[in-house]
Every structure is written in C-alpha cells, then in structure tokens.
Amino acid sequence: MESTLSKLACIALLAALGGCATKGAPTTVYDFGPLTPAAAPAATAAAALPALVVADVNGPASLDSNRMYYRLLYADAQQARPYAQNAWSVTPLQLLTQRLRARLAQAGVKVLATTDAAVGMPVLRLEADDFSQNFDSQASSSGQVSLRASLFRAHKLVDQKTFTRSTAARSADAAGGARALADSSDAIAADILAWLNTLPAALPQ
C-alpha cells in the first residue's frame, strides 16, 4: 500500500510539473531577469582587472535548447524531464554567456568578445557541466550550476578551476527553478571574479 501511494504521489507531481502537452497550449517563457546591483566588495576587487576576452559558454547538447528540464533525484536521478508548458527565452548556454559577461562588466572588467580579441590578450573559456533544477522531494528543489573556467594567455593554459553553486528554489515549479538557477549563476560569476583576482601575473595591467 505504501509503495502504491508513493507511486501515485510521484505521478501527481509529474502532472503538476509537466502538465499536459496539448497542441496550442500556452508557453511561459523565462530568463534570468534584470541585472541587480552587484556586491560592493566584488566590484571593488575587480576594478583593477584588465580587458578580458570572454568566450561563449560551451556545454552539452541538452543545454543548447530552449527547453526547461528538471530531475526527480528521489525517483530517477538519471532522467531529465522537460516541462511541457515552460521554456527559456534563449538556450541556457546563451543565458550563462550573457549573464557572466554582464556581471564581469558590471564589476569593472573590460569584457571583449572573441571577435574583438587582440594578440596576447587573456582569454576566459567556460564549459557548463551542470545546469539543472533538482527535486530532492515533491516540495523541495534547487537550481544547480557547475562551470569549468579556463584562463589562457598566448594560447597557453594559465589556470583552470571548476565552480559549483546550488540555490534552494522558492517554489516547486518552473518559476522557482528559473530564479534559483539565475541566483546560482550570479554566485558563480562572483566566484570567478574572486578567482581572477588571484592571478595577477596572468592579467597584466
């Protein structure tokens, strides 16, 4: 009986999350929201950083789509399930690229695209390893982002580090997941700024 009730509860949650993928059903579109003021210490610390080429974020094919995914860790952690009536405005890879560049620029870094790069300029390359809303239970989820950052200068690797952040969602739905993933991405941007400030020799003024 307990197993049957658990299965029924899981089915009910899936219905609430995914809904019915009916033809013509309205789609709610999410992004990371407006850029809020950055923390003063981070902005001050980054003020001395030079111009930096920030390449587009790369990642798996699943993140190169507008679809929003979630995982039920307590049921089947290996299965990524799509929301039926919710989507990102652009792909997660594009969202991460836009947000990280915006946060770095907001902190005082002169951010350039790869097409604007001059010979010998430091290049920051980013690889997304994880970008997901994970449900630990039917009512509790978090937005987890994991990025591997590699700093190059003159085509040589200077340093590499992986950053992971997880933020609790305020609601057990797509809206809560979108907000949590945005907060985790902002936290990683601050972590990357702090990391870059530990590499002064690779970033000449």
C-alpha positions as a printed Julia matrix, in Angstrom:
205×3 Matrix{Float64}:
  0.0    0.0     0.0
  2.81   2.43    0.93
  4.55   1.74   -2.39
  1.31   2.37   -4.31
  0.72   5.67   -2.53
  4.29   6.74   -3.26
  3.84   5.99   -6.95
  0.57   7.9    -7.05
  2.19  10.89   -5.35
  5.02  10.84   -7.89
  2.54  10.72  -10.78
  0.65  13.68   -9.3
  3.87  15.7    -9.03
  4.81  14.92  -12.63
  1.38  16.09  -13.77
  1.77  19.34  -11.83
  5.26  19.97  -13.16
  4.88  18.93  -16.76
  1.22  19.41  -17.35
 -0.4   18.01  -20.46
  1.47  18.73  -23.67
 -1.64  19.62  -25.62
 -1.44  21.25  -29.01
 -1.67  25.02  -28.78
 -1.07  25.08  -25.02
  0.34  28.44  -23.86
  4.05  28.54  -23.02
  5.5   30.61  -20.2
  8.95  31.92  -21.1
 11.67  32.59  -18.52
 15.08  34.25  -18.44
 17.43  35.36  -15.65
 15.6   38.63  -15.03
 17.14  42.11  -14.77
 20.71  42.61  -13.62
 20.62  43.65   -9.97
 23.37  45.71   -8.29
 26.48  43.69   -7.55
 28.0   43.41   -4.09
 30.37  46.32   -3.43
 33.38  44.19   -2.33
 33.29  42.15   -5.55
 33.04  45.25   -7.71
 35.93  46.9    -5.89
 38.14  43.83   -6.12
 37.57  43.52   -9.87
 38.19  47.17  -10.66
 41.9   46.53  -11.26
 41.38  43.69  -13.77
 42.38  44.45  -17.38
 40.48  43.82  -20.59
 39.49  40.18  -20.86
 38.15  38.11  -23.75
 35.18  36.05  -22.53
 34.3   33.29  -24.98
 30.78  31.9   -25.38
 29.92  29.24  -22.81
 30.08  25.73  -24.24
 28.25  22.67  -22.95
 26.29  19.52  -23.78
 23.62  19.46  -26.47
 20.89  19.35  -23.82
 21.82  22.92  -22.83
 21.71  24.15  -26.42
 17.91  24.08  -26.46
 15.2   26.38  -25.08
 13.53  23.53  -23.21
 13.49  23.61  -19.4
 14.43  20.38  -17.65
 14.19  19.06  -14.1
 15.24  15.89  -12.29
 13.47  13.92   -9.57
 16.5   12.81   -7.53
 14.33  10.74   -5.23
 12.71   8.83   -8.11
 15.11   8.58  -11.06
 18.09  10.93  -10.94
 19.33   9.79  -14.35
 16.25  11.0   -16.2
 15.97  14.66  -17.26
 12.31  15.54  -17.7
 11.11  18.55  -19.75
  8.45  20.99  -18.58
  5.58  20.82  -21.07
  4.42  24.45  -20.95
  7.55  26.34  -19.85
 10.66  27.33  -21.8
 13.74  29.54  -21.67
 13.78  32.69  -23.8
 17.13  31.52  -25.25
 19.27  28.46  -24.57
 20.88  28.0   -21.12
 24.31  28.35  -22.76
 23.31  31.76  -24.11
 21.81  32.79  -20.77
 25.03  31.88  -18.97
 27.16  33.7   -21.54
 25.09  36.88  -21.31
 24.91  36.83  -17.52
 28.59  36.14  -16.86
 29.73  38.82  -19.31
 27.27  41.29  -17.79
 28.43  40.54  -14.23
 32.1   40.85  -15.13
 31.47  44.14  -16.94
 29.37  45.39  -14.02
 32.32  44.71  -11.72
 34.62  46.88  -13.83
 36.21  44.35  -16.19
 36.53  45.44  -19.83
 34.8   42.46  -21.44
 35.51  41.68  -25.09
 34.14  39.02  -27.44
 36.45  36.63  -29.29
 35.97  38.64  -32.49
 37.44  41.71  -30.76
 40.44  39.94  -29.3
 43.93  41.33  -29.8
 47.03  39.15  -29.92
 48.26  38.18  -26.47
 45.09  39.16  -24.6
 43.96  36.8   -21.83
 41.01  34.6   -22.83
 38.46  33.11  -20.43
 36.8   29.95  -21.71
 33.85  28.41  -19.88
 32.35  24.94  -20.07
 28.98  24.2   -18.46
 28.98  20.81  -16.75
 25.61  21.11  -14.99
 22.58  23.37  -15.23
 19.55  21.73  -13.68
 16.64  22.01  -11.3
 16.85  19.05   -8.94
 13.96  17.86   -6.77
 15.03  16.23   -3.51
 11.38  15.69   -2.62
  7.98  16.58   -4.03
  8.07  20.03   -2.42
 11.79  20.85   -2.36
 14.13  21.62   -5.25
 17.29  23.56   -6.02
 18.96  25.13   -9.04
 22.47  23.79   -9.52
 25.05  25.25  -11.9
 28.56  23.92  -12.45
 31.08  25.65  -14.72
 34.68  24.82  -15.57
 36.66  28.02  -16.18
 39.97  28.01  -18.06
 42.17  31.09  -18.4
 44.5   31.2   -21.4
 47.18  33.68  -22.4
 49.13  33.42  -25.67
 47.35  30.08  -26.28
 48.78  28.63  -23.06
 46.68  27.49  -20.11
 47.32  29.71  -17.09
 44.89  28.12  -14.65
 41.66  26.14  -14.54
 39.02  25.78  -11.86
 35.53  24.31  -11.51
 32.82  26.34   -9.78
 29.58  24.83   -8.47
 26.68  26.57   -6.79
 23.3   25.29   -5.63
 20.43  27.57   -4.58
 17.17  26.46   -2.98
 14.1   27.2    -5.11
 11.34  29.28   -3.55
  8.63  27.21   -5.21
  8.38  23.68   -6.57
  7.8   24.68  -10.18
  9.46  26.16  -13.28
  9.35  29.71  -11.88
 11.17  28.64   -8.73
 13.75  26.73  -10.77
 14.4   29.69  -13.09
 15.02  32.02  -10.14
 17.26  29.52   -8.36
 19.35  28.92  -11.49
 19.75  32.67  -12.01
 20.91  33.09   -8.4
 23.39  30.22   -8.74
 24.77  31.74  -11.95
 25.24  35.12  -10.26
 27.05  33.44   -7.36
 29.4   31.68   -9.78
 30.12  34.99  -11.53
 31.25  36.39   -8.17
 33.38  33.29   -7.57
 35.05  33.69  -10.97
 35.83  37.34  -10.22
 37.48  36.36   -6.95
 39.47  33.64   -8.72
 40.67  36.01  -11.46
 41.95  38.38   -8.8
 44.28  35.64   -7.55
 46.02  35.52  -10.95
 47.6   39.0   -11.28
 50.67  37.76  -13.16
 48.47  36.37  -15.94
 46.45  39.56  -16.21
 48.88  42.44  -16.84
 47.55  45.94  -16.39
